[in-house]
Amino acid sequence: MNTSKVNIKDLKLWYGESEALHGIDIEFSEKRVTALIGPSGCGKSTLLRCLNRMNDRIPGCRIEGQILLDGDDIYAPEVDVVQLRTHVGMVFQKPNPFPKSIYENVAYAPRIHGLAGSGSDMDELVETALRRASIWKEVKDKLHTPGTALSGGQQQRLCIARTIAVQPNVILMDEPCSALDPIATAKIEELIDELKREFTIIMVTHSMQQAARISDQTAFFYMGDLIEFGETGTIFTQPEKQQTEDYITGRFG
Amino acid sequence: MPQHTIKRFDEELDKLKELVLSMGGLVERAIGHAVKSMLDQDEALAKKTIERDKAINALEVQCDEMTRDILVRRQPAAGDLRFIMGIIKVVTDLERMGDLSAGIAEGTLRSLEHPPKEFSNLSTMGKKVQKQVNRTLNAFSRGDTELAMRVIEKDERIDVLYKRMYRELLTYMIEDPRDITASIILSNVAKNLERISDHATNISEMLIYIERGHDIRHVDHEAAAKLLSGEEI
């Protein structure tokens, strides 16, 4: 039985006068990987960014509808956005480690949120996060070298370690492998498969093969509408909607 | 259905379907020739049928190569994936149908030394099986799931014909032991025809999977019809 982690109800979003999402209803299940797919401009990244309120910073952007995280409205006036982002972490397309040491990249957020007390507690927290992000073995002897000196794939895993260091419930990923080579991509995909035991993962990807490989559920968006949402196996073998079929078989536009 | 953005992919799928249909055409002809060779006791036609099975086998290899190439290059999904999966199965069925037809022609060659006095209802059964194959190929060519369902339903009649023929041949053998060899050959021929019809049914079942996404293998007719009409089973 899948428990709903994030529940989106009739979500509409405008950038100025332009409506980018036209009333989206979707539920993301706990500890499952959901892939959001669709052509550029379909609203998938916009939706992803609503989930940790990154759109708040965009001038002229407003939303209607509800996004519930464990039943609580994340757009309620009393919600502290900084706290929200510890619960809903994000990994971006381009790896973006801070220009600090590997250790500091991971320790930074737990420190400002007061998640570790003594130095040894912090050491343990950093090690655990790096281990869970499958990068510990590669960096354990150079924790105090700059994170930016790592390879692209390692940087992305460092960013994942940084995200999970604050124990989020949900991890958002916006095309996390699009800047990586196939081997680094495979490592991230393997990692996602591990991470779903503990986290709910929602990922935007342009690679249909990637969505098919690693997601449990797939949502197809087109021009601001959710066209179809279902089990990945079904979406990729027997989609219900013709638009989905056309998109995933490469018959679009 | 709109075309693929990569037009070459459409061309490849069309070409593959064309190849499978040519293979089907050869199989259809092989069945007709094989049965005729037996009924007419025509040695030359039997030999020609056996020889022509090589062309069917060659087409199977060619289809498999194309399928492999499409899988590697295009990584098909949804309807395209079902089509490719279907083709892999259909081609195997057609190749087996070719072998079974060659088997009938071999029966003709064996029967020349033991000519049957009567052919029971071989002529009728041959025509009906050919019709089944023709229907399944037409269904495949047009993506006609209704026709495919008819093929599946009619297979039972072929089974009945086979059982009837087998019983009749058994009677001949009991009545006159000199007929045993000829009757065994004929009974094997009938068995081959019955199996050809089973393969035609498999192709129709695969067509329904390709077109509708429902796997109706090992499901009874009634349940299959319900599935196709969208009812839960």
Short mmCIF file of C-alpha atoms in Angstrom, two decimals:
data_model
loop_
_atom_site.label_atom_id
_atom_site.label_comp_id
_atom_site.label_asym_id
_atom_site.label_seq_id
_atom_site.Cartn_x
_atom_site.Cartn_y
_atom_site.Cartn_z
CA MET A 1 0.00 0.00 0.00
CA ASN A 2 1.47 3.33 -1.04
CA THR A 3 1.10 6.24 1.33
CA SER A 4 0.66 9.67 -0.14
CA LYS A 5 3.54 11.98 0.74
CA VAL A 6 2.84 15.02 -1.39
CA ASN A 7 -0.67 15.77 -2.50
CA ILE A 8 -1.26 18.49 -5.09
CA LYS A 9 -4.81 19.73 -5.51
CA ASP A 10 -5.96 21.83 -8.44
CA LEU A 11 -2.67 23.69 -8.67
CA LYS A 12 -2.65 26.67 -11.02
CA LEU A 13 0.37 28.88 -11.55
CA TRP A 14 0.81 32.12 -13.39
CA TYR A 15 3.92 33.94 -14.50
CA GLY A 16 2.41 37.44 -14.79
CA GLU A 17 -0.59 37.05 -17.11
CA SER A 18 0.51 33.75 -18.49
CA GLU A 19 -0.95 30.61 -16.92
CA ALA A 20 1.77 27.94 -16.85
CA LEU A 21 -0.05 25.22 -14.88
CA HIS A 22 -3.75 24.66 -15.48
CA GLY A 23 -5.07 22.93 -12.39
CA ILE A 24 -2.84 19.97 -11.59
CA ASP A 25 -4.04 17.16 -9.36
CA ILE A 26 -1.45 14.57 -8.46
CA GLU A 27 -0.32 12.54 -5.46
CA PHE A 28 3.27 11.47 -4.97
CA SER A 29 3.69 8.27 -2.98
CA GLU A 30 6.08 7.93 -0.07
CA LYS A 31 9.43 6.26 -0.72
CA ARG A 32 8.85 5.94 -4.41
CA VAL A 33 10.55 7.57 -7.38
CA THR A 34 8.29 9.59 -9.63
CA ALA A 35 9.56 10.87 -12.96
CA LEU A 36 8.03 14.00 -14.48
CA ILE A 37 8.37 13.94 -18.25
CA GLY A 38 7.20 16.13 -21.11
CA PRO A 39 8.52 18.49 -23.76
CA SER A 40 10.23 21.76 -22.84
CA GLY A 41 7.76 24.30 -21.50
CA CYS A 42 5.23 21.69 -20.40
CA GLY A 43 5.36 22.81 -16.76
CA LYS A 44 7.22 19.89 -15.20
CA SER A 45 10.09 21.97 -13.78
CA THR A 46 7.66 24.69 -12.74
CA LEU A 47 5.69 22.10 -10.79
CA LEU A 48 8.87 20.70 -9.23
CA ARG A 49 9.89 24.17 -8.09
CA CYS A 50 6.50 24.71 -6.45
CA LEU A 51 7.21 21.78 -4.16
CA ASN A 52 9.85 23.65 -2.17
CA ARG A 53 8.52 27.11 -3.03
CA MET A 54 11.40 28.10 -5.24
CA ASN A 55 8.94 29.94 -7.44
CA ASP A 56 8.30 32.37 -4.57
CA ARG A 57 11.35 34.32 -5.65
CA ILE A 58 10.16 34.83 -9.21
CA PRO A 59 8.51 38.25 -9.64
CA GLY A 60 4.93 38.03 -10.93
CA CYS A 61 4.61 34.35 -10.07
CA ARG A 62 1.47 33.38 -8.19
CA ILE A 63 -0.29 30.15 -7.49
CA GLU A 64 -3.74 28.86 -6.63
CA GLY A 65 -4.63 25.46 -5.26
CA GLN A 66 -2.94 23.41 -2.58
CA ILE A 67 0.25 21.45 -2.08
CA LEU A 68 0.09 19.25 0.98
CA LEU A 69 3.19 17.68 2.48
CA ASP A 70 2.12 14.97 4.93
CA GLY A 71 -1.27 16.67 4.95
CA ASP A 72 0.02 20.19 5.71
CA ASP A 73 -0.31 23.01 3.21
CA ILE A 74 3.22 24.18 2.33
CA TYR A 75 1.85 27.52 1.14
CA ALA A 76 0.09 28.27 4.47
CA PRO A 77 1.10 31.71 5.83
CA GLU A 78 2.78 30.29 8.94
CA VAL A 79 5.14 28.05 6.96
CA ASP A 80 8.83 28.91 7.28
CA VAL A 81 10.23 28.45 3.78
CA VAL A 82 13.75 27.78 5.06
CA GLN A 83 12.41 25.00 7.28
CA LEU A 84 10.31 23.69 4.40
CA ARG A 85 13.44 23.34 2.29
CA THR A 86 15.07 21.16 4.92
CA HIS A 87 12.11 18.80 4.48
CA VAL A 88 12.04 19.12 0.71
CA GLY A 89 15.57 19.19 -0.69
CA MET A 90 16.57 19.87 -4.25
CA VAL A 91 19.29 18.64 -6.58
CA PHE A 92 19.82 20.72 -9.69
CA GLN A 93 20.71 20.01 -13.29
CA LYS A 94 24.22 21.39 -12.99
CA PRO A 95 26.15 20.26 -9.93
CA ASN A 96 26.51 23.35 -7.74
CA PRO A 97 28.76 22.64 -4.76
CA PHE A 98 29.59 25.63 -2.56
CA PRO A 99 33.11 26.98 -3.13
CA LYS A 100 34.14 25.35 0.10
CA SER A 101 35.67 22.08 1.19
CA ILE A 102 33.87 18.78 0.65
CA TYR A 103 33.34 18.56 4.41
CA GLU A 104 31.89 22.08 4.64
CA ASN A 105 29.56 21.46 1.71
CA VAL A 106 27.86 18.73 3.72
CA ALA A 107 28.23 20.30 7.19
CA TYR A 108 26.96 23.75 6.26
CA ALA A 109 23.22 23.16 6.37
CA PRO A 110 23.18 20.82 9.40
CA ARG A 111 25.22 23.43 11.26
CA ILE A 112 22.87 26.33 10.55
CA HIS A 113 19.90 24.14 11.45
CA GLY A 114 21.63 22.96 14.62
CA LEU A 115 21.43 19.30 13.66
CA ALA A 116 24.81 18.30 15.12
CA GLY A 117 26.29 19.33 18.42
CA SER A 118 29.94 18.53 18.98
CA GLY A 119 32.62 18.29 16.32
CA SER A 120 32.58 14.50 16.43
CA ASP A 121 28.81 14.49 15.95
CA MET A 122 29.27 16.63 12.88
CA ASP A 123 32.05 14.36 11.60
CA GLU A 124 29.70 11.42 11.93
CA LEU A 125 26.86 13.26 10.22
CA VAL A 126 29.11 14.25 7.30
CA GLU A 127 30.43 10.71 6.94
CA THR A 128 26.93 9.22 7.04
CA ALA A 129 25.65 11.63 4.40
CA LEU A 130 28.64 11.00 2.15
CA ARG A 131 28.26 7.25 2.59
CA ARG A 132 24.55 7.36 1.77
CA ALA A 133 25.38 9.38 -1.32
CA SER A 134 27.88 6.66 -2.35
CA ILE A 135 30.84 9.04 -2.48
CA TRP A 136 32.52 8.44 0.89
CA LYS A 137 35.17 6.05 -0.42
CA GLU A 138 36.19 8.49 -3.12
CA VAL A 139 36.52 11.55 -0.87
CA LYS A 140 37.31 10.29 2.63
CA ASP A 141 41.00 11.15 2.30
CA LYS A 142 40.42 14.61 0.91
CA LEU A 143 37.53 15.98 2.90
CA HIS A 144 39.17 19.37 3.23
CA THR A 145 39.85 19.93 -0.45
CA PRO A 146 37.42 22.07 -2.43
CA GLY A 147 34.22 20.37 -3.58
CA THR A 148 34.56 22.15 -6.87
CA ALA A 149 37.73 20.15 -7.62
CA LEU A 150 35.73 16.91 -7.95
CA SER A 151 34.53 15.50 -11.28
CA GLY A 152 31.00 16.41 -12.46
CA GLY A 153 29.50 13.11 -11.32
CA GLN A 154 31.24 13.31 -7.96
CA GLN A 155 30.09 16.91 -7.53
CA GLN A 156 26.51 15.81 -8.17
CA ARG A 157 26.78 13.04 -5.58
CA LEU A 158 28.28 15.60 -3.19
CA CYS A 159 25.25 17.80 -3.82
CA ILE A 160 23.02 14.82 -3.05
CA ALA A 161 25.00 14.22 0.18
CA ARG A 162 24.50 17.90 1.03
CA THR A 163 20.76 17.54 0.39
CA ILE A 164 20.29 14.42 2.51
CA ALA A 165 22.49 15.73 5.35
CA VAL A 166 19.49 17.64 6.76
CA GLN A 167 17.28 14.52 6.66
CA PRO A 168 14.64 15.72 4.20
CA ASN A 169 11.46 13.73 3.53
CA VAL A 170 11.35 14.53 -0.14
CA ILE A 171 14.17 15.01 -2.64
CA LEU A 172 13.45 16.94 -5.80
CA MET A 173 15.77 16.41 -8.73
CA ASP A 174 15.77 18.62 -11.79
CA GLU A 175 17.46 16.69 -14.60
CA PRO A 176 20.19 15.53 -12.22
CA CYS A 177 22.16 13.63 -14.86
CA SER A 178 21.85 15.83 -17.92
CA ALA A 179 25.37 17.22 -17.47
CA LEU A 180 26.94 13.84 -16.71
CA ASP A 181 28.56 11.08 -18.76
CA PRO A 182 26.91 7.62 -18.90
CA ILE A 183 29.04 6.13 -16.11
CA ALA A 184 28.41 9.05 -13.74
CA THR A 185 24.73 8.85 -14.75
CA ALA A 186 24.60 5.14 -13.89
CA LYS A 187 26.11 5.87 -10.47
CA ILE A 188 23.48 8.53 -9.77
CA GLU A 189 20.72 6.19 -10.96
CA GLU A 190 22.01 3.43 -8.72
CA LEU A 191 22.10 5.94 -5.87
CA ILE A 192 18.50 7.03 -6.53
CA ASP A 193 17.47 3.39 -6.32
CA GLU A 194 19.14 3.16 -2.90
CA LEU A 195 17.79 6.48 -1.66
CA LYS A 196 14.16 5.61 -2.36
CA ARG A 197 14.24 3.24 0.62
CA GLU A 198 14.30 6.32 2.82
CA PHE A 199 13.17 9.25 0.73
CA THR A 200 10.38 10.22 -1.59
CA ILE A 201 12.02 11.25 -4.85
CA ILE A 202 10.45 13.39 -7.55
CA MET A 203 12.58 13.87 -10.61
CA VAL A 204 12.31 15.85 -13.81
CA THR A 205 14.06 14.18 -16.71
CA HIS A 206 14.27 14.67 -20.44
CA SER A 207 15.55 11.15 -20.87
CA MET A 208 12.68 8.77 -21.40
CA GLN A 209 15.03 5.84 -20.97
CA GLN A 210 16.10 7.21 -17.61
CA ALA A 211 12.49 7.61 -16.50
CA ALA A 212 11.82 4.03 -17.62
CA ARG A 213 14.94 2.74 -15.86
CA ILE A 214 14.59 4.24 -12.44
CA SER A 215 11.13 5.58 -11.70
CA ASP A 216 8.26 3.68 -10.11
CA GLN A 217 5.69 6.11 -11.43
CA THR A 218 5.72 8.49 -14.36
CA ALA A 219 3.74 11.66 -14.95
CA PHE A 220 3.49 13.10 -18.45
CA PHE A 221 2.87 16.83 -18.77
CA TYR A 222 1.99 18.83 -21.85
CA MET A 223 1.41 22.57 -22.10
CA GLY A 224 0.70 23.00 -18.42
CA ASP A 225 -1.60 20.00 -18.07
CA LEU A 226 -1.00 16.64 -16.47
CA ILE A 227 -1.93 14.31 -19.32
CA GLU A 228 -1.28 10.95 -17.73
CA PHE A 229 0.09 9.60 -14.48
CA GLY A 230 0.64 5.95 -13.67
CA GLU A 231 2.99 3.09 -13.00
CA THR A 232 6.09 3.46 -15.15
CA GLY A 233 5.78 -0.05 -16.59
CA THR A 234 2.29 0.73 -17.81
CA ILE A 235 3.11 4.19 -19.14
CA PHE A 236 5.97 2.83 -21.24
CA THR A 237 4.21 -0.24 -22.60
CA GLN A 238 0.55 0.65 -22.70
CA PRO A 239 -0.20 4.32 -22.07
CA GLU A 240 -3.88 5.23 -22.00
CA LYS A 241 -3.66 8.59 -23.73
CA GLN A 242 -2.69 9.06 -27.35
CA GLN A 243 -0.63 12.16 -26.46
CA THR A 244 1.47 10.12 -24.04
CA GLU A 245 1.95 7.41 -26.65
CA ASP A 246 2.99 9.99 -29.24
CA TYR A 247 5.47 11.62 -26.87
CA ILE A 248 7.19 8.51 -25.59
CA THR A 249 7.39 6.92 -29.02
CA GLY A 250 8.92 10.06 -30.53
CA ARG A 251 5.94 11.11 -32.64
CA PHE A 252 5.62 14.58 -31.20
CA GLY A 253 5.65 17.89 -33.03
CA MET B 1 -1.21 7.72 -35.86
CA PRO B 2 1.26 10.58 -36.48
CA GLN B 3 4.67 9.80 -37.85
CA HIS B 4 7.84 9.57 -35.79
CA THR B 5 9.94 12.71 -35.66
CA ILE B 6 12.74 10.48 -36.94
CA LYS B 7 11.22 9.44 -40.27
CA ARG B 8 13.73 6.68 -40.78
CA PHE B 9 12.17 4.88 -37.80
CA ASP B 10 8.81 4.78 -39.60
CA GLU B 11 10.51 3.41 -42.69
CA GLU B 12 12.20 0.70 -40.63
CA LEU B 13 8.95 -0.36 -38.97
CA ASP B 14 7.14 -0.41 -42.34
CA LYS B 15 9.91 -2.44 -43.90
CA LEU B 16 9.85 -4.93 -41.03
CA LYS B 17 6.10 -5.37 -41.32
CA GLU B 18 6.43 -5.84 -45.07
CA LEU B 19 9.06 -8.50 -44.53
CA VAL B 20 6.89 -10.37 -42.01
CA LEU B 21 3.98 -10.26 -44.43
CA SER B 22 6.13 -11.62 -47.26
CA MET B 23 7.17 -14.41 -44.93
CA GLY B 24 3.48 -15.00 -44.18
CA GLY B 25 2.75 -15.13 -47.91
CA LEU B 26 5.38 -17.82 -48.42
CA VAL B 27 4.00 -19.82 -45.49
CA GLU B 28 0.46 -19.58 -46.82
CA ARG B 29 1.63 -20.89 -50.18
CA ALA B 30 3.71 -23.64 -48.57
CA ILE B 31 0.67 -24.97 -46.71
CA GLY B 32 -1.41 -25.06 -49.90
CA HIS B 33 1.35 -26.77 -51.86
CA ALA B 34 2.10 -29.26 -49.12
CA VAL B 35 -1.53 -30.38 -48.84
CA LYS B 36 -1.92 -30.46 -52.62
CA SER B 37 1.23 -32.57 -52.97
CA MET B 38 -0.31 -35.14 -50.62
CA LEU B 39 -3.75 -35.15 -52.24
CA ASP B 40 -2.27 -35.40 -55.76
CA GLN B 41 0.61 -37.62 -54.61
CA ASP B 42 2.83 -35.14 -56.44
CA GLU B 43 6.48 -35.87 -55.70
CA ALA B 44 7.85 -32.83 -57.54
CA LEU B 45 5.56 -30.41 -55.70
CA ALA B 46 6.47 -32.01 -52.36
CA LYS B 47 10.19 -31.61 -53.08
CA LYS B 48 9.69 -28.02 -54.19
CA THR B 49 7.77 -27.24 -50.97
CA ILE B 50 10.58 -28.68 -48.85
CA GLU B 51 13.17 -26.69 -50.80
CA ARG B 52 11.21 -23.45 -50.49
CA ASP B 53 11.15 -23.71 -46.71
CA LYS B 54 14.72 -22.40 -46.85
CA ALA B 55 13.41 -19.06 -48.11
CA ILE B 56 11.07 -18.85 -45.10
CA ASN B 57 13.97 -19.60 -42.76
CA ALA B 58 16.10 -16.94 -44.44
CA LEU B 59 13.33 -14.37 -43.97
CA GLU B 60 13.12 -15.28 -40.29
CA VAL B 61 16.82 -14.49 -39.89
CA GLN B 62 16.40 -11.23 -41.81
CA CYS B 63 13.44 -10.18 -39.63
CA ASP B 64 15.38 -11.00 -36.47
CA GLU B 65 18.31 -8.90 -37.65
CA MET B 66 16.03 -5.94 -38.37
CA THR B 67 14.28 -6.33 -35.03
CA ARG B 68 17.61 -6.42 -33.19
CA ASP B 69 18.75 -3.32 -35.06
CA ILE B 70 15.58 -1.41 -34.15
CA LEU B 71 15.87 -2.43 -30.49
CA VAL B 72 19.46 -1.21 -30.32
CA ARG B 73 19.03 2.00 -32.27
CA ARG B 74 15.53 3.16 -31.41
CA GLN B 75 14.78 1.69 -27.97
CA PRO B 76 11.08 1.51 -28.82
CA ALA B 77 8.38 2.25 -26.26
CA ALA B 78 4.62 1.79 -25.91
CA GLY B 79 2.95 0.77 -29.22
CA ASP B 80 6.33 0.49 -30.96
CA LEU B 81 7.62 -1.76 -28.20
CA ARG B 82 4.54 -3.97 -28.38
CA PHE B 83 4.93 -4.15 -32.16
CA ILE B 84 8.56 -5.25 -31.88
CA MET B 85 7.75 -7.79 -29.16
CA GLY B 86 4.90 -9.07 -31.30
CA ILE B 87 7.11 -9.38 -34.37
CA ILE B 88 9.67 -11.44 -32.45
CA LYS B 89 6.92 -13.92 -31.58
CA VAL B 90 5.08 -13.81 -34.92
CA VAL B 91 8.24 -14.54 -36.88
CA THR B 92 8.93 -17.61 -34.76
CA ASP B 93 5.37 -18.83 -35.32
CA LEU B 94 5.66 -18.32 -39.07
CA GLU B 95 8.94 -20.19 -39.20
CA ARG B 96 7.39 -23.12 -37.32
CA MET B 97 4.42 -23.06 -39.71
CA GLY B 98 6.89 -23.31 -42.58
CA ASP B 99 8.58 -26.30 -40.93
CA LEU B 100 5.24 -28.00 -40.35
CA SER B 101 4.34 -27.48 -44.02
CA ALA B 102 7.66 -28.98 -45.07
CA GLY B 103 6.82 -31.83 -42.69
CA ILE B 104 3.58 -32.42 -44.59
CA ALA B 105 5.52 -32.49 -47.88
CA GLU B 106 7.91 -35.02 -46.36
CA GLY B 107 4.84 -37.06 -45.47
CA THR B 108 3.88 -36.97 -49.15
CA LEU B 109 7.29 -38.39 -50.11
CA ARG B 110 6.93 -41.17 -47.53
CA SER B 111 3.40 -41.90 -48.67
CA LEU B 112 4.48 -42.54 -52.26
CA GLU B 113 5.47 -46.04 -51.26
CA HIS B 114 2.33 -46.50 -49.19
CA PRO B 115 -0.35 -44.56 -51.06
CA PRO B 116 -3.42 -43.90 -48.92
CA LYS B 117 -6.66 -45.33 -50.24
CA GLU B 118 -8.58 -42.37 -48.90
CA PHE B 119 -7.54 -38.98 -47.62
CA SER B 120 -10.38 -38.68 -45.12
CA ASN B 121 -11.25 -34.96 -44.80
CA LEU B 122 -7.68 -33.77 -45.47
CA SER B 123 -8.82 -31.55 -48.34
CA THR B 124 -11.40 -29.74 -46.16
CA MET B 125 -9.02 -29.45 -43.24
CA GLY B 126 -6.26 -28.12 -45.51
CA LYS B 127 -8.56 -25.46 -46.94
CA LYS B 128 -9.82 -24.43 -43.51
CA VAL B 129 -6.33 -24.17 -42.06
CA GLN B 130 -5.20 -22.14 -45.07
CA LYS B 131 -8.18 -19.87 -44.48
CA GLN B 132 -7.17 -19.48 -40.83
CA VAL B 133 -3.65 -18.49 -41.89
CA ASN B 134 -5.00 -16.12 -44.50
CA ARG B 135 -7.28 -14.48 -41.93
CA THR B 136 -4.53 -14.09 -39.35
CA LEU B 137 -2.22 -12.51 -41.94
CA ASN B 138 -4.96 -10.14 -43.07
CA ALA B 139 -5.68 -9.25 -39.47
CA PHE B 140 -1.99 -8.61 -38.92
CA SER B 141 -1.68 -6.56 -42.08
CA ARG B 142 -4.65 -4.32 -41.23
CA GLY B 143 -4.35 -4.33 -37.46
CA ASP B 144 -7.84 -5.85 -37.40
CA THR B 145 -8.47 -7.19 -33.88
CA GLU B 146 -12.02 -8.35 -34.68
CA LEU B 147 -10.73 -10.60 -37.42
CA ALA B 148 -7.99 -11.81 -35.06
CA MET B 149 -10.67 -12.77 -32.52
CA ARG B 150 -12.47 -14.75 -35.24
CA VAL B 151 -9.27 -16.70 -35.92
CA ILE B 152 -8.95 -17.52 -32.23
CA GLU B 153 -12.57 -18.64 -32.01
CA LYS B 154 -12.41 -20.77 -35.15
CA ASP B 155 -9.36 -22.71 -33.98
CA GLU B 156 -11.64 -25.01 -32.00
CA ARG B 157 -13.29 -26.16 -35.24
CA ILE B 158 -9.90 -27.19 -36.59
CA ASP B 159 -9.29 -29.19 -33.42
CA VAL B 160 -12.62 -30.93 -33.95
CA LEU B 161 -11.75 -31.68 -37.59
CA TYR B 162 -8.42 -33.14 -36.53
CA LYS B 163 -9.97 -35.37 -33.89
CA ARG B 164 -12.59 -36.57 -36.37
CA MET B 165 -9.94 -37.34 -38.98
CA TYR B 166 -7.77 -39.10 -36.42
CA ARG B 167 -10.66 -41.32 -35.33
CA GLU B 168 -11.46 -42.16 -38.94
CA LEU B 169 -7.85 -43.08 -39.68
CA LEU B 170 -7.78 -45.22 -36.57
CA THR B 171 -10.77 -47.15 -37.89
CA TYR B 172 -8.96 -47.78 -41.20
CA MET B 173 -5.97 -49.11 -39.31
CA ILE B 174 -8.11 -51.45 -37.22
CA GLU B 175 -10.02 -52.63 -40.27
CA ASP B 176 -6.95 -53.35 -42.39
CA PRO B 177 -3.43 -53.45 -40.94
CA ARG B 178 -2.03 -52.87 -44.44
CA ASP B 179 -3.33 -49.31 -44.14
CA ILE B 180 -1.40 -48.61 -40.96
CA THR B 181 1.63 -46.88 -42.53
CA ALA B 182 -0.47 -44.69 -44.82
CA SER B 183 -2.86 -43.85 -42.01
CA ILE B 184 -0.05 -42.92 -39.62
CA ILE B 185 1.42 -40.63 -42.28
CA LEU B 186 -1.96 -39.01 -42.85
CA SER B 187 -2.59 -38.68 -39.17
CA ASN B 188 0.79 -36.88 -38.77
CA VAL B 189 -0.14 -34.60 -41.66
CA ALA B 190 -3.43 -33.76 -39.95
CA LYS B 191 -1.56 -33.12 -36.71
CA ASN B 192 0.76 -30.72 -38.54
CA LEU B 193 -2.23 -28.85 -39.94
CA GLU B 194 -3.80 -28.65 -36.50
CA ARG B 195 -0.55 -27.20 -35.13
CA ILE B 196 -0.31 -24.72 -38.00
CA SER B 197 -3.73 -23.48 -36.99
CA ASP B 198 -2.48 -23.16 -33.38
CA HIS B 199 0.38 -20.97 -34.63
CA ALA B 200 -2.10 -18.87 -36.64
CA THR B 201 -4.00 -18.41 -33.37
CA ASN B 202 -0.79 -17.35 -31.60
CA ILE B 203 -0.25 -14.70 -34.27
CA SER B 204 -3.77 -13.37 -33.77
CA GLU B 205 -3.25 -13.27 -30.02
CA MET B 206 -0.03 -11.32 -30.52
CA LEU B 207 -1.81 -8.93 -32.87
CA ILE B 208 -4.33 -8.18 -30.13
CA TYR B 209 -1.44 -7.50 -27.76
CA ILE B 210 0.22 -5.22 -30.33
CA GLU B 211 -2.93 -3.27 -31.08
CA ARG B 212 -4.67 -3.19 -27.72
CA GLY B 213 -2.00 -4.03 -25.15
CA HIS B 214 -4.02 -6.93 -23.73
CA ASP B 215 -2.31 -10.26 -23.31
CA ILE B 216 -5.08 -12.76 -24.03
CA ARG B 217 -2.88 -15.84 -24.24
CA HIS B 218 -4.10 -18.58 -21.94
CA VAL B 219 -7.38 -16.74 -21.38
CA ASP B 220 -10.67 -18.29 -22.52
CA HIS B 221 -12.60 -16.70 -25.40
CA GLU B 222 -15.26 -15.15 -23.27
CA ALA B 223 -12.75 -13.51 -20.94
CA ALA B 224 -10.70 -12.33 -23.94
CA ALA B 225 -13.79 -10.72 -25.51
CA LYS B 226 -14.56 -8.98 -22.21
CA LEU B 227 -11.01 -7.69 -21.96
CA LEU B 228 -11.23 -6.26 -25.46
CA SER B 229 -14.54 -4.57 -24.75
CA GLY B 230 -12.93 -2.90 -21.72
CA GLU B 231 -14.74 -4.93 -19.06
CA GLU B 232 -12.86 -6.12 -16.00
CA ILE B 233 -12.32 -9.86 -15.75
#
